PDB file of C-alpha atoms in Angstrom:
ATOM      1  CA  MET A 158     -43.482-106.811-126.967  1.00 60.00           C
ATOM      2  CA  LYS A 159     -42.279-107.395-123.288  1.00 57.00           C
ATOM      3  CA  ARG A 160     -38.560-106.339-124.094  1.00 61.00           C
ATOM      4  CA  TYR A 161     -40.349-103.087-125.589  1.00 60.00           C
ATOM      5  CA  ARG A 162     -42.238-102.101-122.279  1.00 62.00           C
ATOM      6  CA  MET A 163     -39.270-102.912-120.164  1.00 66.00           C
ATOM      7  CA  SER A 164     -37.887-100.287-121.971  1.00 69.00           C
ATOM      8  CA  PHE A 165     -40.231 -97.547-121.954  1.00 65.00           C
ATOM      9  CA  PHE A 166     -40.378 -98.435-118.318  1.00 67.00           C
ATOM     10  CA  LYS A 167     -36.529 -98.101-117.490  1.00 70.00           C
ATOM     11  CA  TRP A 168     -36.753 -94.469-119.731  1.00 71.00           C
ATOM     12  CA  ILE A 169     -40.055 -93.473-117.975  1.00 73.00           C
ATOM     13  CA  THR A 170     -38.414 -94.216-114.126  1.00 75.00           C
ATOM     14  CA  ILE A 171     -35.091 -92.870-115.448  1.00 74.00           C
ATOM     15  CA  SER A 172     -36.892 -89.608-116.424  1.00 72.00           C
ATOM     16  CA  LEU A 173     -38.633 -89.424-113.124  1.00 71.00           C
ATOM     17  CA  MET A 174     -35.117 -89.711-111.462  1.00 76.00           C
ATOM     18  CA  CYS A 175     -33.390 -87.329-113.783  1.00 76.00           C
ATOM     19  CA  LEU A 176     -36.683 -85.174-113.097  1.00 73.00           C
ATOM     20  CA  TYR A 177     -36.245 -85.567-108.926  1.00 70.00           C
ATOM     21  CA  PHE A 178     -32.827 -85.233-108.853  1.00 69.00           C
ATOM     22  CA  GLY A 179     -33.470 -81.687-110.846  1.00 70.00           C
ATOM     23  CA  PHE A 180     -36.129 -80.708-108.369  1.00 68.00           C
ATOM     24  CA  MET A 181     -34.214 -81.599-105.445  1.00 74.00           C
ATOM     25  CA  VAL A 182     -30.883 -79.802-106.630  1.00 71.00           C
ATOM     26  CA  GLY A 183     -33.276 -76.562-107.370  1.00 72.00           C
ATOM     27  CA  LYS A 184     -34.263 -76.794-104.018  1.00 72.00           C
ATOM     28  CA  PHE A 185     -30.986 -77.347-102.742  1.00 73.00           C
ATOM     29  CA  LYS A 186     -29.965 -73.903-104.703  1.00 76.00           C
ATOM     30  CA  GLN A 187     -32.782 -72.055-103.658  1.00 77.00           C
ATOM     31  CA  ASP A 188     -32.395 -72.786-100.020  1.00 74.00           C
ATOM     32  CA  ILE A 189     -28.721 -71.493-100.184  1.00 81.00           C
ATOM     33  CA  LEU A 190     -30.048 -68.198-101.768  1.00 80.00           C
ATOM     34  CA  HIS A 191     -32.700 -67.931 -99.462  1.00 78.00           C
ATOM     35  CA  ASN A 192     -30.046 -68.735 -96.539  1.00 78.00           C
ATOM     36  CA  THR A 193     -27.714 -66.183 -98.450  1.00 81.00           C
ATOM     37  CA  ILE A 194     -30.179 -63.451 -97.970  1.00 82.00           C
ATOM     38  CA  GLN A 195     -31.433 -64.242 -94.777  1.00 80.00           C
ATOM     39  CA  LEU A 196     -27.667 -63.663 -94.228  1.00 80.00           C
ATOM     40  CA  LEU A 197     -27.412 -60.322 -95.530  1.00 81.00           C
ATOM     41  CA  GLU A 198     -30.335 -59.750 -93.924  1.00 81.00           C
ATOM     42  CA  LEU A 199     -28.862 -59.756 -90.631  1.00 81.00           C
ATOM     43  CA  ASP A 200     -25.709 -58.633 -91.441  1.00 77.00           C
ATOM     44  CA  ALA A 201     -27.846 -55.177 -92.537  1.00 81.00           C
ATOM     45  CA  THR A 202     -29.400 -55.068 -89.607  1.00 83.00           C
ATOM     46  CA  SER A 203     -26.012 -55.551 -87.581  1.00 81.00           C
ATOM     47  CA  LEU A 204     -24.869 -52.266 -89.629  1.00 82.00           C
ATOM     48  CA  LYS A 205     -27.748 -50.333 -89.459  1.00 84.00           C
ATOM     49  CA  THR A 206     -27.412 -50.682 -85.607  1.00 84.00           C
ATOM     50  CA  GLU A 207     -23.980 -50.326 -85.740  1.00 83.00           C
ATOM     51  CA  ASN A 208     -24.131 -47.331 -88.119  1.00 82.00           C
ATOM     52  CA  ALA A 209     -26.833 -46.160 -85.332  1.00 84.00           C
ATOM     53  CA  GLY A 210     -24.183 -46.304 -82.439  1.00 83.00           C
ATOM     54  CA  LEU A 211     -21.246 -45.093 -84.020  1.00 84.00           C
ATOM     55  CA  ALA A 212     -24.061 -41.866 -85.417  1.00 84.00           C
ATOM     56  CA  LYS A 213     -24.879 -41.479 -81.162  1.00 85.00           C
ATOM     57  CA  ASN A 214     -21.060 -42.050 -80.656  1.00 85.00           C
ATOM     58  CA  LEU A 215     -20.497 -39.041 -82.725  1.00 85.00           C
ATOM     59  CA  SER A 216     -22.475 -36.895 -82.332  1.00 85.00           C
ATOM     60  CA  ILE A 217     -21.879 -37.317 -78.447  1.00 88.00           C
ATOM     61  CA  ILE A 218     -17.789 -36.519 -79.418  1.00 88.00           C
ATOM     62  CA  GLN A 219     -19.246 -33.154 -81.431  1.00 86.00           C
ATOM     63  CA  ALA A 220     -21.057 -32.179 -78.384  1.00 85.00           C
ATOM     64  CA  ASP A 221     -17.945 -32.308 -75.911  1.00 85.00           C
ATOM     65  CA  LEU A 222     -16.255 -30.982 -78.950  1.00 86.00           C
ATOM     66  CA  ILE A 223     -18.176 -27.961 -78.888  1.00 88.00           C
ATOM     67  CA  ALA A 224     -18.517 -28.210 -75.056  1.00 86.00           C
ATOM     68  CA  GLU A 225     -14.735 -27.754 -74.848  1.00 85.00           C
ATOM     69  CA  ARG A 226     -14.446 -25.379 -77.856  1.00 85.00           C
ATOM     70  CA  GLN A 227     -16.519 -22.896 -75.563  1.00 85.00           C
ATOM     71  CA  ASN A 228     -14.749 -23.373 -72.434  1.00 84.00           C
ATOM     72  CA  ASN A 229     -11.502 -22.619 -74.480  1.00 81.00           C
ATOM     73  CA  GLN A 230     -13.470 -19.050 -75.745  1.00 83.00           C
ATOM     74  CA  ALA A 231     -14.794 -18.425 -72.397  1.00 83.00           C
ATOM     75  CA  LEU A 232     -11.258 -19.227 -70.464  1.00 80.00           C
ATOM     76  CA  ARG A 233      -9.665 -17.158 -73.093  1.00 78.00           C
ATOM     77  CA  MET A 234     -11.811 -14.015 -72.747  1.00 81.00           C
ATOM     78  CA  GLU A 235     -11.689 -14.620 -68.809  1.00 79.00           C
ATOM     79  CA  ASN A 236      -7.681 -14.647 -69.204  1.00 74.00           C
ATOM     80  CA  LYS A 237      -8.364 -11.493 -71.362  1.00 73.00           C
ATOM     81  CA  ASP A 238     -10.237  -9.444 -69.005  1.00 75.00           C
ATOM     82  CA  LEU A 239      -7.719 -10.866 -65.925  1.00 75.00           C
ATOM     83  CA  ASN A 240      -4.568  -9.248 -68.231  1.00 67.00           C
ATOM     84  CA  THR A 241      -6.933  -6.252 -68.875  1.00 71.00           C
ATOM     85  CA  ALA A 242      -7.689  -5.774 -65.254  1.00 72.00           C
ATOM     86  CA  LEU A 243      -3.934  -6.804 -64.651  1.00 66.00           C
ATOM     87  CA  ASP A 244      -2.629  -4.027 -66.987  1.00 64.00           C
ATOM     88  CA  ALA A 245      -4.601  -1.658 -65.543  1.00 68.00           C
ATOM     89  CA  SER A 246      -3.338  -2.047 -62.099  1.00 71.00           C
ATOM     90  CA  ASN A 247       0.095  -1.900 -62.949  1.00 62.00           C
ATOM     91  CA  ASN A 248      -0.726   1.887 -64.612  1.00 62.00           C
ATOM     92  CA  LYS A 249      -2.490   2.897 -61.359  1.00 64.00           C
ATOM     93  CA  LEU A 250       0.617   1.554 -59.186  1.00 63.00           C
ATOM     94  CA  TYR A 251       3.038   2.949 -61.776  1.00 58.00           C
ATOM     95  CA  PHE A 252       1.416   6.723 -61.476  1.00 57.00           C
ATOM     96  CA  TYR A 253       0.974   6.049 -57.850  1.00 58.00           C
ATOM     97  CA  GLU A 254       4.679   5.333 -57.467  1.00 56.00           C
ATOM     98  CA  ARG A 255       5.822   8.901 -59.230  1.00 53.00           C
ATOM     99  CA  VAL A 256       3.159  10.885 -57.633  1.00 50.00           C
ATOM    100  CA  VAL A 257       3.799   9.542 -53.783  1.00 53.00           C
ATOM    101  CA  ALA A 258       6.737   8.121 -54.485  1.00 56.00           C
ATOM    102  CA  PRO A 259       8.952   9.381 -57.284  1.00 53.00           C
ATOM    103  CA  GLU A 260      12.131   8.044 -55.692  1.00 51.00           C
ATOM    104  CA  LEU A 261      10.690   4.923 -56.682  1.00 51.00           C
ATOM    105  CA  ALA A 262      10.881   5.463 -60.382  1.00 51.00           C
ATOM    106  CA  VAL A 263      13.734   4.865 -63.296  1.00 53.00           C
ATOM    107  CA  LYS A 264      15.351   8.060 -63.171  1.00 63.00           C
ATOM    108  CA  GLY A 265      15.571   9.564 -66.926  1.00 74.00           C
ATOM    109  CA  LEU A 266      13.975   8.012 -69.507  1.00 84.00           C
ATOM    110  CA  ASN A 267      11.881   5.020 -69.666  1.00 85.00           C
ATOM    111  CA  VAL A 268       9.514   2.817 -72.245  1.00 87.00           C
ATOM    112  CA  TYR A 269       6.558   2.879 -70.202  1.00 86.00           C
ATOM    113  CA  SER A 270       4.521   0.414 -72.825  1.00 88.00           C
ATOM    114  CA  PHE A 271       4.832  -0.635 -75.841  1.00 91.00           C
ATOM    115  CA  LYS A 272       1.331  -2.747 -77.709  1.00 91.00           C
ATOM    116  CA  VAL A 273       1.170  -3.992 -81.204  1.00 91.00           C
ATOM    117  CA  ASN A 274      -3.072  -4.332 -82.411  1.00 89.00           C
ATOM    118  CA  LYS A 275      -3.987  -6.749 -85.136  1.00 85.00           C
ATOM    119  CA  SER A 276      -6.329  -4.738 -87.661  1.00 82.00           C
ATOM    120  CA  THR A 277     -10.042  -6.010 -88.815  1.00 78.00           C
ATOM    121  CA  GLU A 278      -7.993  -6.479 -91.846  1.00 74.00           C
ATOM    122  CA  ALA A 279      -5.663  -9.228 -93.206  1.00 71.00           C
ATOM    123  CA  ASP A 280      -2.193  -8.451 -92.143  1.00 79.00           C
ATOM    124  CA  ILE A 281      -2.313  -4.799 -90.408  1.00 88.00           C
ATOM    125  CA  TRP A 282      -0.874  -4.228 -87.452  1.00 90.00           C
ATOM    126  CA  PHE A 283      -1.270  -0.994 -85.066  1.00 92.00           C
ATOM    127  CA  TYR A 284       1.631   0.216 -82.779  1.00 93.00           C
ATOM    128  CA  GLU A 285       1.618   2.348 -79.710  1.00 93.00           C
ATOM    129  CA  LEU A 286       5.052   3.112 -78.156  1.00 92.00           C
ATOM    130  CA  VAL A 287       4.825   5.864 -75.291  1.00 90.00           C
ATOM    131  CA  LEU A 288       7.962   6.869 -74.143  1.00 90.00           C
ATOM    132  CA  MET A 289       8.394   9.062 -70.079  1.00 87.00           C
ATOM    133  CA  GLN A 290      10.791  10.724 -68.039  1.00 84.00           C
ATOM    134  CA  SER A 291      10.724  10.254 -64.437  1.00 73.00           C
ATOM    135  CA  GLN A 292       9.598  13.502 -62.210  1.00 63.00           C
ATOM    136  CA  GLN A 293      12.980  14.592 -60.510  1.00 63.00           C
ATOM    137  CA  GLY A 294      15.120  17.059 -62.371  1.00 63.00           C
ATOM    138  CA  ARG A 295      12.983  17.283 -65.739  1.00 72.00           C
ATOM    139  CA  ARG A 296      14.402  18.122 -68.863  1.00 78.00           C
ATOM    140  CA  THR A 297      13.655  17.583 -72.329  1.00 82.00           C
ATOM    141  CA  LEU A 298      14.942  14.236 -73.738  1.00 84.00           C
ATOM    142  CA  GLU A 299      16.128  13.911 -77.447  1.00 88.00           C
ATOM    143  CA  GLY A 300      17.052  11.184 -78.717  1.00 91.00           C
ATOM    144  CA  ASN A 301      15.820   8.298 -81.477  1.00 93.00           C
ATOM    145  CA  VAL A 302      13.884   5.157 -81.690  1.00 94.00           C
ATOM    146  CA  GLU A 303      14.920   2.054 -83.252  1.00 94.00           C
ATOM    147  CA  ILE A 304      12.616  -1.159 -83.725  1.00 94.00           C
ATOM    148  CA  ILE A 305      13.266  -4.294 -85.566  1.00 94.00           C
ATOM    149  CA  PHE A 306      11.608  -8.006 -86.005  1.00 93.00           C
ATOM    150  CA  ALA A 307      14.421 -10.851 -85.658  1.00 89.00           C
ATOM    151  CA  GLN A 308      14.557 -14.471 -85.071  1.00 81.00           C
ATOM    152  CA  ALA A 309      16.174 -15.922 -81.787  1.00 70.00           C
ATOM    153  CA  ASP A 310      19.559 -16.284 -82.227  1.00 65.00           C
ATOM    154  CA  ASP A 311      19.833 -20.367 -81.667  1.00 60.00           C
ATOM    155  CA  THR A 312      16.995 -20.485 -84.569  1.00 60.00           C
ATOM    156  CA  ASP A 313      17.899 -22.887 -87.286  1.00 61.00           C
ATOM    157  CA  THR A 314      16.478 -21.134 -90.602  1.00 63.00           C
ATOM    158  CA  LYS A 315      17.304 -17.086 -90.700  1.00 69.00           C
ATOM    159  CA  THR A 316      15.360 -14.632 -91.665  1.00 70.00           C
ATOM    160  CA  GLN A 317      16.654 -11.470 -91.555  1.00 84.00           C
ATOM    161  CA  PRO A 318      15.969  -9.094 -89.773  1.00 89.00           C
ATOM    162  CA  ILE A 319      13.614  -6.063 -90.699  1.00 91.00           C
ATOM    163  CA  LYS A 320      13.238  -2.269 -89.049  1.00 92.00           C
ATOM    164  CA  LEU A 321       9.641  -0.961 -88.636  1.00 91.00           C
ATOM    165  CA  SER A 322      11.015   2.612 -90.286  1.00 90.00           C
ATOM    166  CA  ASP A 323      11.075   0.287 -93.153  1.00 90.00           C
ATOM    167  CA  LEU A 324       7.823  -1.620 -92.966  1.00 90.00           C
ATOM    168  CA  ASP A 325       6.159   2.007 -91.958  1.00 89.00           C
ATOM    169  CA  GLU A 326       6.867   5.182 -93.917  1.00 87.00           C
ATOM    170  CA  SER A 327       5.592   7.806 -91.134  1.00 88.00           C
ATOM    171  CA  PHE A 328       7.651   5.984 -88.568  1.00 90.00           C
ATOM    172  CA  GLN A 329       9.291   8.728 -86.151  1.00 87.00           C
ATOM    173  CA  ALA A 330      12.610   7.605 -85.397  1.00 89.00           C
ATOM    174  CA  SER A 331      13.351  10.805 -83.057  1.00 90.00           C
ATOM    175  CA  PHE A 332      11.862  12.242 -80.216  1.00 89.00           C
ATOM    176  CA  LYS A 333      11.908  15.206 -77.808  1.00 89.00           C
ATOM    177  CA  PHE A 334       9.768  15.752 -74.675  1.00 86.00           C
ATOM    178  CA  ILE A 335       9.940  16.950 -71.269  1.00 83.00           C
ATOM    179  CA  TYR A 336       6.630  14.372 -69.655  1.00 84.00           C
ATOM    180  CA  PHE A 337       6.117  11.659 -72.387  1.00 87.00           C
ATOM    181  CA  GLN A 338       5.945  11.017 -76.129  1.00 90.00           C
ATOM    182  CA  THR A 339       3.531   8.310 -77.984  1.00 91.00           C
ATOM    183  CA  LEU A 340       4.454   6.894 -81.231  1.00 92.00           C
ATOM    184  CA  LYS A 341       1.632   5.277 -82.935  1.00 92.00           C
ATOM    185  CA  GLY A 342       1.499   4.046 -86.710  1.00 92.00           C
ATOM    186  CA  GLN A 343       0.707   0.794 -88.484  1.00 91.00           C
ATOM    187  CA  PHE A 344       2.607  -1.905 -90.720  1.00 91.00           C
ATOM    188  CA  THR A 345       2.223  -5.099 -92.774  1.00 89.00           C
ATOM    189  CA  LEU A 346       4.808  -7.676 -92.053  1.00 87.00           C
ATOM    190  CA  PRO A 347       6.184  -9.174 -95.256  1.00 86.00           C
ATOM    191  CA  LYS A 348       4.645 -12.771 -96.455  1.00 84.00           C
ATOM    192  CA  ASN A 349       6.562 -15.997 -95.832  1.00 81.00           C
ATOM    193  CA  THR A 350       8.565 -14.007 -92.696  1.00 82.00           C
ATOM    194  CA  HIS A 351       8.603 -16.070 -89.405  1.00 84.00           C
ATOM    195  CA  PHE A 352       9.955 -13.227 -86.926  1.00 88.00           C
ATOM    196  CA  GLU A 353      10.437 -14.314 -82.678  1.00 90.00           C
ATOM    197  CA  GLN A 354      10.900 -11.347 -81.414  1.00 91.00           C
ATOM    198  CA  VAL A 355      10.761  -7.602 -81.329  1.00 93.00           C
ATOM    199  CA  PHE A 356      13.514  -4.940 -80.565  1.00 94.00           C
ATOM    200  CA  VAL A 357      12.531  -2.166 -79.173  1.00 94.00           C
ATOM    201  CA  MET A 358      15.837   0.310 -78.772  1.00 93.00           C
ATOM    202  CA  VAL A 359      15.940   3.997 -77.450  1.00 93.00           C
ATOM    203  CA  GLU A 360      18.403   6.076 -77.272  1.00 91.00           C
ATOM    204  CA  ALA A 361      18.717   9.531 -75.561  1.00 88.00           C
ATOM    205  CA  ASP A 362      21.230  12.105 -75.954  1.00 85.00           C
ATOM    206  CA  GLY A 363      23.287  13.576 -73.344  1.00 79.00           C
ATOM    207  CA  ASN A 364      23.454  17.101 -72.335  1.00 75.00           C
ATOM    208  CA  ARG A 365      24.265  19.580 -69.075  1.00 75.00           C
ATOM    209  CA  TRP A 366      21.459  18.205 -67.296  1.00 73.00           C
ATOM    210  CA  ASN A 367      21.057  14.315 -68.279  1.00 72.00           C
ATOM    211  CA  ARG A 368      23.883  11.581 -68.808  1.00 80.00           C
ATOM    212  CA  SER A 369      23.073   9.759 -72.196  1.00 82.00           C
ATOM    213  CA  GLN A 370      21.622   7.161 -71.689  1.00 88.00           C
ATOM    214  CA  ARG A 371      19.911   3.865 -73.730  1.00 90.00           C
ATOM    215  CA  ILE A 372      17.248   1.450 -73.167  1.00 89.00           C
ATOM    216  CA  GLU A 373      16.845  -1.902 -74.954  1.00 91.00           C
ATOM    217  CA  LYS A 374      13.432  -4.385 -74.391  1.00 92.00           C
ATOM    218  CA  ILE A 375      12.812  -7.517 -75.931  1.00 92.00           C
ATOM    219  CA  TYR A 376       9.535  -9.000 -76.066  1.00 93.00           C
ATOM    220  CA  ASP A 377       8.216 -12.668 -77.388  1.00 92.00           C
ATOM    221  CA  TRP A 378       6.858 -11.825 -80.860  1.00 91.00           C
ATOM    222  CA  LYS A 379       6.532 -15.852 -81.406  1.00 89.00           C
ATOM    223  CA  ASP A 380       4.184 -16.224 -78.762  1.00 88.00           C
ATOM    224  CA  PHE A 381       2.472 -13.309 -79.302  1.00 88.00           C
ATOM    225  CA  ILE A 382       1.268 -14.434 -82.738  1.00 87.00           C
ATOM    226  CA  GLU A 383       0.455 -18.292 -81.807  1.00 85.00           C
ATOM    227  CA  HIS A 384      -2.183 -16.608 -78.896  1.00 81.00           C
ATOM    228  CA  GLY A 385      -4.357 -14.568 -81.491  1.00 78.00           C
ATOM    229  CA  GLY A 386      -2.604 -11.262 -80.589  1.00 75.00           C
ATOM    230  CA  ILE A 387      -3.429 -11.126 -77.102  1.00 76.00           C
ATOM    231  CA  GLU A 388      -0.324 -10.107 -75.029  1.00 79.00           C
ATOM    232  CA  LEU A 389       2.938  -8.894 -75.897  1.00 86.00           C
ATOM    233  CA  LYS A 390       5.145 -10.218 -73.440  1.00 88.00           C
ATOM    234  CA  GLU A 391       8.766  -9.148 -72.350  1.00 88.00           C
ATOM    235  CA  LEU A 392      11.423 -10.928 -72.282  1.00 84.00           C
ATOM    236  CA  GLU A 393      13.867  -9.001 -70.327  1.00 66.00           C
ATOM    237  CA  THR A 394      13.926  -6.388 -67.959  1.00 56.00           C
ATOM    238  CA  GLN A 395      15.200  -2.868 -69.844  1.00 49.00           C
ATOM    239  CA  SER A 396      18.998  -2.493 -69.613  1.00 51.00           C
ATOM    240  CA  GLU A 397      20.389   1.030 -69.185  1.00 52.00           C
ATOM    241  CA  GLY A 398      23.638   2.066 -69.799  1.00 51.00           C
ATOM    242  CA  GLU A 399      25.617   5.656 -71.167  1.00 49.00           C
TER     243      GLU A 399
END
């Protein structure tokens, strides 16, 4: 009987120890899980704080970008206004010289202006070429005009030059005037073509009063396109030849 009693006590003791050990293991796991949850909460709080900081920085960057765009647009508008004012001053000076000091004017044929503006419709351009003659010894001038879009000679990829007369069926290649003549029209450039320069070549026929004359002007089409069609700059001064 005593032996059975000792066995019972041993069994009770072992059972209690197992229960205690299981309880401690469960508590240990619970503590680990609790600590993990606390760490995750701290990480979530840290991420929220970091995200708020990033959102604030992003808002500042976006505000700076908007301000920079506005400044850039204002500068472009100011530059456009300055160019317009400069053109107006040049026009006044041009006509002033011809009225007050005609001896300063280029004798014979002269390309007064060549302008290109983009239409509100896609890929449509309007052009205007104004030819003039100096005041001294005015006689009727007759000749031909050719406008060519081409690439620069040092360009690696070659695109075949194209004449404006091929783009505009109404292009008037010949001219005849005493004072001035304006050539106007519109054109659309073929897709996937990349031109860098525009050549304006004007030839006046010689007669008993005037010598034959050739004028060639080159304009920077690449710069014109990259700057949104604001100003068509001349690359070389006009040249004349008999």
